[in-house]
Coordinates of C-alpha atoms and ligand atoms in Angstrom, one line a residue:
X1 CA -23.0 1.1 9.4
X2 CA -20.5 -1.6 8.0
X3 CA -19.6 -1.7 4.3
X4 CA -18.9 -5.2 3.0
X5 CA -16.6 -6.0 -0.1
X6 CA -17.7 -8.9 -2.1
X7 CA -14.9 -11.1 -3.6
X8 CA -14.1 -14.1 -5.2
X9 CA -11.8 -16.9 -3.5
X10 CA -11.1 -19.5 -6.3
X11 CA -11.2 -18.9 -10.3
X12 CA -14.4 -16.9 -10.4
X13 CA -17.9 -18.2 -11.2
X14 CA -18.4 -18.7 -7.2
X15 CA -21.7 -17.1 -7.4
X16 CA -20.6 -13.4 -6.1
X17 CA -23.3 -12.0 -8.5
X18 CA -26.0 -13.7 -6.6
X19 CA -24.5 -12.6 -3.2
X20 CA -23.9 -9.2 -4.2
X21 CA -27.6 -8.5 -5.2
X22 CA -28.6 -10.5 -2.0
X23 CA -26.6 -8.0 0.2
X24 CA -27.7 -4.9 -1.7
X25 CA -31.1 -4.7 0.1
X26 CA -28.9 -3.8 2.9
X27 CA -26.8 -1.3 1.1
X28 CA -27.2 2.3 -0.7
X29 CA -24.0 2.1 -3.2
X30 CA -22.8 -0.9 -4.6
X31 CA -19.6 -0.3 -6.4
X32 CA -17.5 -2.5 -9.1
X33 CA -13.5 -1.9 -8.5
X34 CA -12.0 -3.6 -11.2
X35 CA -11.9 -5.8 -14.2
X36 CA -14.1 -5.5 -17.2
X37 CA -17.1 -7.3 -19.1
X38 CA -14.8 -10.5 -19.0
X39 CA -17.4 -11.0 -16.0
X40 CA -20.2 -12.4 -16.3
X41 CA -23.0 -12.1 -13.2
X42 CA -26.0 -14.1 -13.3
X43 CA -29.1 -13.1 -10.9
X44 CA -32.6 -15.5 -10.7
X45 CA -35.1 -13.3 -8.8
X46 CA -38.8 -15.1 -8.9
X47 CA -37.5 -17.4 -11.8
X48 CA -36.1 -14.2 -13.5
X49 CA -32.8 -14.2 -15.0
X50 CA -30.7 -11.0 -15.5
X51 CA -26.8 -11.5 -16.7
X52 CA -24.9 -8.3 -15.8
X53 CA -21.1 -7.8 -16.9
X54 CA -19.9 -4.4 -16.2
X55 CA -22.8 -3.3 -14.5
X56 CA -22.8 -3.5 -10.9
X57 CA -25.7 -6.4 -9.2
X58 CA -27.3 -3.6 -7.0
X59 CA -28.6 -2.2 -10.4
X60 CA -31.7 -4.6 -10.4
X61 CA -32.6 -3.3 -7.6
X62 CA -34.9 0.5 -7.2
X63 CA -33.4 3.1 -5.2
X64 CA -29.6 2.0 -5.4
X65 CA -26.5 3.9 -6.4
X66 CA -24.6 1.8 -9.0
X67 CA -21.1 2.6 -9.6
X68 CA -17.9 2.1 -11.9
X69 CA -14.6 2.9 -10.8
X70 CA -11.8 3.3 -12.3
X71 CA -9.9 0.2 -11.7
X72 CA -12.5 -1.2 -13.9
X73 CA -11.5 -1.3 -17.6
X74 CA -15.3 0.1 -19.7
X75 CA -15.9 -1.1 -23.4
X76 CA -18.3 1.5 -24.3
X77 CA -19.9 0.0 -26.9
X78 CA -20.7 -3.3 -24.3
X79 CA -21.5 -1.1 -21.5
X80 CA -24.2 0.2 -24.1
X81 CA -25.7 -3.0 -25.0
X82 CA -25.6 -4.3 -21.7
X83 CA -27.6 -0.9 -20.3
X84 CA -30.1 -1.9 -23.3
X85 CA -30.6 -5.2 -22.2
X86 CA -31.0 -4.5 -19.0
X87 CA -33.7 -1.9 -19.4
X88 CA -35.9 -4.3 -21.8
X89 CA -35.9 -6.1 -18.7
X90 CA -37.7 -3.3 -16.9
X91 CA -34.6 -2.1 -15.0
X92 CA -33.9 1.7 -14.4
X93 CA -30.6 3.0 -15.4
X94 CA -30.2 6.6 -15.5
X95 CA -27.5 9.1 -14.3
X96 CA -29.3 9.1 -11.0
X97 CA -29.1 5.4 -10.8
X98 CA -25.7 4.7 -12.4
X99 CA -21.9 6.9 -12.1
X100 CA -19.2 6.0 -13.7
X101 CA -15.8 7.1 -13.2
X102 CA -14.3 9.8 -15.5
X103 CA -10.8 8.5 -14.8
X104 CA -11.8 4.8 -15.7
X105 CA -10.0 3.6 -18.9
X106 CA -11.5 2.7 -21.9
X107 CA -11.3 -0.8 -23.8
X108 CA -11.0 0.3 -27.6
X109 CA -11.9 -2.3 -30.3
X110 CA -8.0 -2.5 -31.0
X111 CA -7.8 -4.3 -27.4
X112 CA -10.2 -6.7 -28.9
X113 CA -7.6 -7.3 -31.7
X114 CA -4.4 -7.6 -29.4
X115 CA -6.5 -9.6 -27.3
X116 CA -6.7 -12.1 -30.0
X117 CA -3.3 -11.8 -31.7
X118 CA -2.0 -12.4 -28.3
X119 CA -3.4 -15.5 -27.9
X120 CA -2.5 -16.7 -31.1
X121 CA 0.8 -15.8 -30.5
X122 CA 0.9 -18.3 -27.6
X123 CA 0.4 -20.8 -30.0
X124 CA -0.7 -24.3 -28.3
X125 CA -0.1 -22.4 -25.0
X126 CA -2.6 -20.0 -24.9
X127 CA -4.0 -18.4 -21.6
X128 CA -8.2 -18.9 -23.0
X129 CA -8.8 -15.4 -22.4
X130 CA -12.4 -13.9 -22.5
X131 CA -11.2 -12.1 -25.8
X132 CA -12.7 -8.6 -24.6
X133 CA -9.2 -7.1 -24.8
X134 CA -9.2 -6.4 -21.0
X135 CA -5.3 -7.8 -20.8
X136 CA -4.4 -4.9 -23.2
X137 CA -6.3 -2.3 -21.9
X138 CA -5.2 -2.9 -18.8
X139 CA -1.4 -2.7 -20.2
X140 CA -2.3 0.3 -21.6
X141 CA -3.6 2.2 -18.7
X142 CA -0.5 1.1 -16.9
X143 CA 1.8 2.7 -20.1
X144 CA 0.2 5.9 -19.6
X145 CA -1.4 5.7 -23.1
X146 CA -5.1 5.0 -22.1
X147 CA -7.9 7.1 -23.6
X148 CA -10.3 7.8 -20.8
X149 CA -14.2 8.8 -20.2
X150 CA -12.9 11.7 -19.1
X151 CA -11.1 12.0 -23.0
X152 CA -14.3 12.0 -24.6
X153 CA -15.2 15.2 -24.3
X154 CA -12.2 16.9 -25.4
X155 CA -11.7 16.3 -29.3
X156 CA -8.2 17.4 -29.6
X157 CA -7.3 15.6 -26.7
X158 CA -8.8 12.6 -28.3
X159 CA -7.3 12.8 -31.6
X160 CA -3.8 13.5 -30.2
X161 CA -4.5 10.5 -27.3
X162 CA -6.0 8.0 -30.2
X163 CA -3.0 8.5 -32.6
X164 CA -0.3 8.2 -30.4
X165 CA -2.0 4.8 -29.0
X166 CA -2.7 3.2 -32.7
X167 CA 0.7 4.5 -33.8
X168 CA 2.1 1.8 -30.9
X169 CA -0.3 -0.8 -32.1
X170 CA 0.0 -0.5 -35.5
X171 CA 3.5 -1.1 -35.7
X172 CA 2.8 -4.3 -33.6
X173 CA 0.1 -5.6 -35.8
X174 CA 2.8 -4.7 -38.6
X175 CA 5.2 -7.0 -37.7
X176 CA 2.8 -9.7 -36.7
X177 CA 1.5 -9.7 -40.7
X178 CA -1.8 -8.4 -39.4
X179 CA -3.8 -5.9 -40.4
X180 CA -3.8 -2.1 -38.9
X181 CA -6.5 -0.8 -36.8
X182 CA -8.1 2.5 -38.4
X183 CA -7.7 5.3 -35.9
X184 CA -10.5 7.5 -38.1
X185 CA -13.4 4.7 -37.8
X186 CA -12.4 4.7 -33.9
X187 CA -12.5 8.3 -33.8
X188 CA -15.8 8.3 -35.5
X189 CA -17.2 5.6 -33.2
X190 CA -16.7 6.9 -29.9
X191 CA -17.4 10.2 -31.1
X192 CA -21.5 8.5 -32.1
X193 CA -21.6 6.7 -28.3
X194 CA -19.8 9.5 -26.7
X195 CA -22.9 11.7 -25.0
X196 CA -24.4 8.7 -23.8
X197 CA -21.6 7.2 -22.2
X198 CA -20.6 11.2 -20.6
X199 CA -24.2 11.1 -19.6
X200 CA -23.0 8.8 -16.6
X201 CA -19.6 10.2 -15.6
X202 CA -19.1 11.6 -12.3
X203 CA -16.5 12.2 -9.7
X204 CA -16.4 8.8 -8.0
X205 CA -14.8 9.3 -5.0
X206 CA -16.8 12.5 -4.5
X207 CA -19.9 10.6 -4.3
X208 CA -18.1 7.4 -2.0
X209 CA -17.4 10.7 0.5
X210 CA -20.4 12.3 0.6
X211 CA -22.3 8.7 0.6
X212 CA -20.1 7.7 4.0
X213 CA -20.7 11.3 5.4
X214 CA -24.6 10.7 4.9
X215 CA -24.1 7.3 7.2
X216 CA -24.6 5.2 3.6
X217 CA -23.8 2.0 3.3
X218 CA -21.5 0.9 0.2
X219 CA -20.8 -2.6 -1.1
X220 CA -17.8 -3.0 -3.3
X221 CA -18.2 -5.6 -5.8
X222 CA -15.5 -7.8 -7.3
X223 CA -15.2 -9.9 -10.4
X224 CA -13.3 -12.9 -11.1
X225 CA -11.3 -14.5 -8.0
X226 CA -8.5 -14.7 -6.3
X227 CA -6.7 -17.7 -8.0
X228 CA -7.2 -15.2 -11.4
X229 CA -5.4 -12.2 -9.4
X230 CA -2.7 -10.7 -11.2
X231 CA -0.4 -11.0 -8.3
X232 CA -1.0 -13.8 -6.4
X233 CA -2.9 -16.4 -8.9
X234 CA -1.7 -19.2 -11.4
X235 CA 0.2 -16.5 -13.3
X236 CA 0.5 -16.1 -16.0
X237 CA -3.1 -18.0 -16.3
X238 CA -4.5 -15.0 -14.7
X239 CA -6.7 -12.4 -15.8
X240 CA -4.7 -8.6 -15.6
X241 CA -6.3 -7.0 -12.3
X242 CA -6.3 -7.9 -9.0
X243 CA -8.9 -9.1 -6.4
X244 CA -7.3 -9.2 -3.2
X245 CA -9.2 -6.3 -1.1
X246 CA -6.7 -3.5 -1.8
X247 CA -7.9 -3.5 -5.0
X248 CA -11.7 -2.5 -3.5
X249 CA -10.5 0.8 -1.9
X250 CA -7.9 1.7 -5.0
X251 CA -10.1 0.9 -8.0
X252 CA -12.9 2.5 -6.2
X253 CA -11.2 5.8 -4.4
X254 CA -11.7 5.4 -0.9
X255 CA -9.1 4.8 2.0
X256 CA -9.4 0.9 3.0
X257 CA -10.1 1.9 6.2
X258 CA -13.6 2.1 4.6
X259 CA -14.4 -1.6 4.7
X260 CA -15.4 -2.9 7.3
X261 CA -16.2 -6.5 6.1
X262 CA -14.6 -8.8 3.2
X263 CA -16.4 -11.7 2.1
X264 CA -15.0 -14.2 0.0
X265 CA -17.7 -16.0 -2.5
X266 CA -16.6 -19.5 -2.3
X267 CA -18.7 -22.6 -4.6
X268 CA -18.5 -25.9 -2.0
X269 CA -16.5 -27.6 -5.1
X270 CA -14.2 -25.7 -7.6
X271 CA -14.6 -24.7 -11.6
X272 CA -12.5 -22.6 -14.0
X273 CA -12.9 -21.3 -17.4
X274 CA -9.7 -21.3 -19.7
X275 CA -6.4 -22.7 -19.5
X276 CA -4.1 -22.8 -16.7
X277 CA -3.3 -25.3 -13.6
X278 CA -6.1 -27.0 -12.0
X279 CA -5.2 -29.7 -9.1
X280 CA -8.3 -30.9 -8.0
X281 CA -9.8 -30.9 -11.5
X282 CA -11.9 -34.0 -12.6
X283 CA -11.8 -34.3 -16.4
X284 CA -14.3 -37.5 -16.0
X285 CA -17.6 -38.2 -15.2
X286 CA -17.3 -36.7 -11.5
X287 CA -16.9 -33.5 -13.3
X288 CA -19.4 -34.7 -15.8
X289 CA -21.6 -34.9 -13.2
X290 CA -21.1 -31.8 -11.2
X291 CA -21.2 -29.4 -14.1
X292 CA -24.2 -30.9 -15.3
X293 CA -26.0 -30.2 -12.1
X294 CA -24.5 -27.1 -11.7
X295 CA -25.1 -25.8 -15.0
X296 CA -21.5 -24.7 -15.2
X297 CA -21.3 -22.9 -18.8
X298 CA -19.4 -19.5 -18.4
X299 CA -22.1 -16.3 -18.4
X300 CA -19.9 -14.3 -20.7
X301 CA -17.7 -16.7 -23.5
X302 CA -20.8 -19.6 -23.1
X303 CA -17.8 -21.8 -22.5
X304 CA -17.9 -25.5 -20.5
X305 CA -16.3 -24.5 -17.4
X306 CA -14.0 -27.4 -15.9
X307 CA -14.9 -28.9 -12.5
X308 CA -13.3 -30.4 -9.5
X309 CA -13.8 -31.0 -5.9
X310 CA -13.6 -28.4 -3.1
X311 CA -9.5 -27.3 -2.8
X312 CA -9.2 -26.1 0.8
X313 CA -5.4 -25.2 0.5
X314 CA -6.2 -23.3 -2.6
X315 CA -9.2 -21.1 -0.7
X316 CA -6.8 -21.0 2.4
X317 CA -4.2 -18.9 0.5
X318 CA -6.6 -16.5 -0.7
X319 CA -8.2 -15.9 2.4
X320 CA -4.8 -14.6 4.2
X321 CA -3.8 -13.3 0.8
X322 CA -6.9 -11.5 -0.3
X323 CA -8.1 -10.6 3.2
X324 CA -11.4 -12.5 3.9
X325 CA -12.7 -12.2 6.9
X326 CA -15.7 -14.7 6.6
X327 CA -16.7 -17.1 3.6
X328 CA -20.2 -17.3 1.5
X329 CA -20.5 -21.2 0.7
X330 CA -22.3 -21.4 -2.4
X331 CA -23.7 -24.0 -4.5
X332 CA -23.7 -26.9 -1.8
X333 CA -26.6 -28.5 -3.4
X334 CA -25.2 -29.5 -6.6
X335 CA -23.4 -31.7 -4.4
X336 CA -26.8 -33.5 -3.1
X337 CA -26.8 -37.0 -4.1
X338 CA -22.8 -37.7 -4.3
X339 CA -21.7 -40.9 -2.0
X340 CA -18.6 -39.6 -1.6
X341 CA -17.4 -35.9 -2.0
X342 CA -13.3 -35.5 -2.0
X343 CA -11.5 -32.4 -0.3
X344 CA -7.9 -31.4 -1.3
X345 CA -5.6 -31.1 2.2
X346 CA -2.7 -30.4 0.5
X347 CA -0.4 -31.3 -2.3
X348 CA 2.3 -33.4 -3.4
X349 CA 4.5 -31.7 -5.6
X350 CA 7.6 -34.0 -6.9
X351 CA 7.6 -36.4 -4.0
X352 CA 7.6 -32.9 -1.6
X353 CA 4.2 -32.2 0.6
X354 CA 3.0 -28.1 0.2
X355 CA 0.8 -27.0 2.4
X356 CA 0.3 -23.8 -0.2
X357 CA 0.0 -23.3 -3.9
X358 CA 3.4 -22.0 -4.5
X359 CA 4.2 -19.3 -7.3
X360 CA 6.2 -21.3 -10.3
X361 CA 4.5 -22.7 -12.9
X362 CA 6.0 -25.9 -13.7
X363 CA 5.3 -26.8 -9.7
X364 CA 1.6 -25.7 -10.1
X365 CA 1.3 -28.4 -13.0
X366 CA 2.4 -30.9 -11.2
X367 CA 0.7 -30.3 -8.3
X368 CA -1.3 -33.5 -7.1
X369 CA -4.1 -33.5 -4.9
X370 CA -4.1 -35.1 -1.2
X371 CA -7.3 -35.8 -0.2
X372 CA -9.6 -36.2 2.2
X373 CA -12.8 -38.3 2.0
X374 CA -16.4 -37.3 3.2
X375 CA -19.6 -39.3 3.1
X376 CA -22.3 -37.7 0.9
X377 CA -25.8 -36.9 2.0
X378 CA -29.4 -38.3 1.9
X379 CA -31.8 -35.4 1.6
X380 CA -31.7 -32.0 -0.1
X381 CA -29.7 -28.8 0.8
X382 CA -31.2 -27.5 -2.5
X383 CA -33.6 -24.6 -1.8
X384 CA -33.4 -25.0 2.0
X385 CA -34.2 -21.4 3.5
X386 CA -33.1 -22.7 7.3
X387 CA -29.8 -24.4 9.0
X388 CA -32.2 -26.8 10.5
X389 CA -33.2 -28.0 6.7
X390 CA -29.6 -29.0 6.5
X391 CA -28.5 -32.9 6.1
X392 CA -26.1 -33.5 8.8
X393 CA -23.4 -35.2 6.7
X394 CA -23.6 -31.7 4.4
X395 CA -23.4 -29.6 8.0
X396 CA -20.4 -31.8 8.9
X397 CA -19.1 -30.7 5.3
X398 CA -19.5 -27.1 5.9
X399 CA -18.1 -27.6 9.6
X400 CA -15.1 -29.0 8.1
X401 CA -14.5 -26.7 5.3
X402 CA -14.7 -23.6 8.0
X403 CA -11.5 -25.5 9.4
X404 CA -9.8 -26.0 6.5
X405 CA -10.2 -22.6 5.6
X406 CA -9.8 -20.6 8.5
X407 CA -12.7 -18.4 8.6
X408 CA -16.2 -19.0 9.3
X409 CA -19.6 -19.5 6.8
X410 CA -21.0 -16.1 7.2
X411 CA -24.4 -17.3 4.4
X412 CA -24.7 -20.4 3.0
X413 CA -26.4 -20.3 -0.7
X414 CA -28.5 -23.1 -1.6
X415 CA -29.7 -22.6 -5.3
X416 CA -29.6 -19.6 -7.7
X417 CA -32.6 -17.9 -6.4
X418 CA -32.0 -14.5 -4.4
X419 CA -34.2 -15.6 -1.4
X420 CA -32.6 -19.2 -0.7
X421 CA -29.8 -18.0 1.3
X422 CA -28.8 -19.0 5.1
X423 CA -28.1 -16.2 7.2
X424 CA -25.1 -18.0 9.7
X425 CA -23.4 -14.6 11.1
X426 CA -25.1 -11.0 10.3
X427 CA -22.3 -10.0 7.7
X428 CA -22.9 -5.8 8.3
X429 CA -22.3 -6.6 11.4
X430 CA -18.7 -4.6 12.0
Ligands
GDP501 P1 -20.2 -15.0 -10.5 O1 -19.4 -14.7 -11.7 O2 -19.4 -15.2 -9.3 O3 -21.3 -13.9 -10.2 O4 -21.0 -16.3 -10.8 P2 -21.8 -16.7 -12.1 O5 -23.1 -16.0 -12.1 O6 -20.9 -16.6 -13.3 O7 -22.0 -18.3 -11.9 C1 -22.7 -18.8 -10.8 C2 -23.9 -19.5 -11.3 O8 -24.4 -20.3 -10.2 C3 -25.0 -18.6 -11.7 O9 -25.7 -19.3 -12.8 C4 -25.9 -18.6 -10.5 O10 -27.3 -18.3 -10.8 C5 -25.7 -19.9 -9.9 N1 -25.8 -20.0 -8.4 C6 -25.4 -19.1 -7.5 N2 -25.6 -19.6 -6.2 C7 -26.0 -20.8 -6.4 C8 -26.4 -21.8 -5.4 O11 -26.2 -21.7 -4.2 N3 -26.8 -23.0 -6.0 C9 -27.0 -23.2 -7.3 N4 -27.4 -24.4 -7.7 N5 -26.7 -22.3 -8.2 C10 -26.2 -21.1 -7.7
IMO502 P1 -16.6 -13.6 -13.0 O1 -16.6 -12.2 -12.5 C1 -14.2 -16.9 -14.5 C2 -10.6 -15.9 -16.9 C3 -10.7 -16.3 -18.4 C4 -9.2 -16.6 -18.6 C5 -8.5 -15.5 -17.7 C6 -8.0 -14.3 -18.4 O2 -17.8 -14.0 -13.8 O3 -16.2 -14.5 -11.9 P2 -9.3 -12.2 -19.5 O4 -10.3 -12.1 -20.6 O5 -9.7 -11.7 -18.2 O6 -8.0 -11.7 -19.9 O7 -9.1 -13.8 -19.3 O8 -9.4 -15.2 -16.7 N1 -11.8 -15.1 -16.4 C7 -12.8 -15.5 -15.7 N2 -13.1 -16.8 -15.3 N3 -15.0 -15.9 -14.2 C8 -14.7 -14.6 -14.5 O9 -15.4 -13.5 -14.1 C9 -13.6 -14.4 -15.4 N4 -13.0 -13.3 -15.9 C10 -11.9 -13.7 -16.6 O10 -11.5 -17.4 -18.6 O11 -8.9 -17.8 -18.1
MG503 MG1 -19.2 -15.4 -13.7

């Protein structure tokens, strides 16, 4: 029984939502391990559309264990909504269908407010965050001042917990001119949400145990990608968790012994949402072009995401650094009908070749592409259900990106339904 971590390989957006709910017909638990609703998820089942944020992709489907650990960062207010939604749309959720961890740390509407006073703050520099005020939840979890589902239940614990954390942030809105945060209306509002948000908590690594002891099969579920990771991405234009596959045992509570499979969700060109560097980005018609076709508007912020050919050195860090064993290739045919489609080799950074993305800023910006040049394709990979559907100029694309990369096309996803995905290697198989 192999379990499989899902995770992203460039700046997010690469289509792991899809994959994930693809995969869970295979699995029992699917798990999210970090980040917050800065994600954005979208599944097409029979023309269907369902946009999932916090909640895990194996949620849409009956007879699955959803779960949120608690290297995930939970609004409960937008966990709320999103459970709403979700239901209207004739989904289950219920405490036998969803857990959430009781040590998971809450995002307070006065993240929301840092969030944004942060970013002003940066002044023309600022990072485009999501503006859920994951960045300062996060931060606050890691100060030890976090109020978590575990908080809720205890109202002197959450009074005490609540003031000392506002008293923090209060002097910092103070001195930026802005105005306080009321710790009594946040009191009062978590205390409204609080039984329906304790209605899901659980001990999350007591279920992962007794799940593996049954012989079940769990999929861990990332968000963003590995470009975004706290530690290894285009800091600081990162988001504040990380991706790399650690992060699936930690933010989860297993040993990483656990997983026996990591697949890196990888779009055959490259997009990102907000600031930060971008080598292979086309800021003209080519990227016109592509995120027309590929409907590239961000889930969560609605925002035009940027667009640029396939960056192999980029994916080829976060392979070794992230520790993908196998790729997912998605969205090859928004690249049907290009006469030329451009792959980046390497860089030129002031004069110097990189074979790597290295970690200062200033020689991210100026890193240039190098590029190699592929002919286009006749015919459609859009929809295809087989490898023999496949053009042969967009197989020799695919054949060349496996070399780039250094790891193998393990499905190949050819448009936004569930069912049009390749099976190349079985990916439970350990
Ligand atoms: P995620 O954040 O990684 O889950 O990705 P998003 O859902 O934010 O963005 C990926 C978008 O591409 C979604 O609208 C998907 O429905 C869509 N998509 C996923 N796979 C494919 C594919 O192979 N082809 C096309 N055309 N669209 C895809
Ligand atoms: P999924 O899971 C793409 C980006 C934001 C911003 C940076 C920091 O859908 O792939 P944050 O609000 O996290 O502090 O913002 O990270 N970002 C994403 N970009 N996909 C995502 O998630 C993202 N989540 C955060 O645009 O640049
Ligand atoms: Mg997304």
């Amino acid at each position: 029984m192999a379990n499989v971590a899902v995770i992203g390989s460039q700046w997010g957006d690469e289509g792991k939502g899809k994959i994930v709910d693809w995969l869970s017909s295979r699995a029992d638990v699917v798990v999210r391990f970090q980040g917050g609703h800065n994600a954005g998820h979208t599944l097409v089942i029979d023309g269907k559309v369902y946009k999932l944020h916090l909640l895990p992709s194996g949620i849409v489907r009956p007879g699955k264990v959803s779960i949120i650990g608690s290297g995930v960062v939970i609004d409960p207010w937008a966990l709320l909504e999103e459970i709403t939604r979700i239901k209207e749309q004739g989904v289950e959720v219920s405490p036998e269908t969803l857990v959430i961890a009781e040590n998971a740390p809450l995002i307070l509407p006065v993240h929301r407010v840092l969030d944004k006073a942060m970013e002003t703050s940066r002044g023309d520099r600022p990072i485009g965050t999501t503006g859920r005020g994951i960045g300062p939840a996060y931060e606050d979890k890691v100060a030890r001042r976090a109020i978590r589902i575990c908080d809720l239940d205890d109202d002197a614990a959450l009074e005490r917990k609540l003031n000392r954390m506002m008293d923090h942030h209060n002097a910092l809105l103070r001195g930026l001119g802005l105005e306080e945060v009321d710790v009594q209306e946040t009191l009062e509002a978590l205390k409204e949400v609080r039984s329906e948000i304790l209605a899901y908590r659980g001990v999350v690594w007591k279920v992962l145990d007794q799940a593996r002891q049954d012989g079940k099969r769990i999929l861990f579920e990332g968000a963003q990608g590995m470009m975004l990771d706290v530690d290894h991405g285009t800091y600081p234009f990162v988001t504040s968790s990380n991706m790399a596959v650690g992060q699936a045992a930690v933010g989860a509570g297993i040993g990483p012994d656990v997983i026996d499979n990591v697949l890196g969700i990888t779009k055959a060109y490259t997009t990102r949402v907000g600031e930060g560097p971008f080598p292979t980005e086309q800021d003209n018609e080519i990227g016109e072009r592509i995120g027309q076709k590929g409907h590239e508007f961000g889930t969560t912020t609605g925002r035009k995401r940027r667009c640029g050919w396939f960056d192999a050195v980029a994916v080829r860090q976060a392979i070794k650094v992230g520790g993908i064993k196998g790729i997912v290739l998605t969205k090859l045919d928004v690249l049907d009908g290009m006469e030329e489609i451009k792959i980046c080799v390497g860089y030129d950074i002031n004069g110097e070749r990189y074979d790597h993305l290295p970690a200062a800023q200033n020689l991210q910006q100026a890193a240039t592409p190098v590029y190699e040049t592929m002919s286009g394709w006749q015919g459609e990979v859009h929809g295809a259900r087989s490898w023999a559907d496949i053009p042969a100029e967009a197989i020799k694309y695919v054949r060349r990106i496996e070399e780039l990369v250094g790891a193998p096309v393990t499905l190949l996803s050819t448009s936004p339904e569930r069912d049009d995905t390749i099976v190349m290697e079985d990916p439970f198989v350990k």
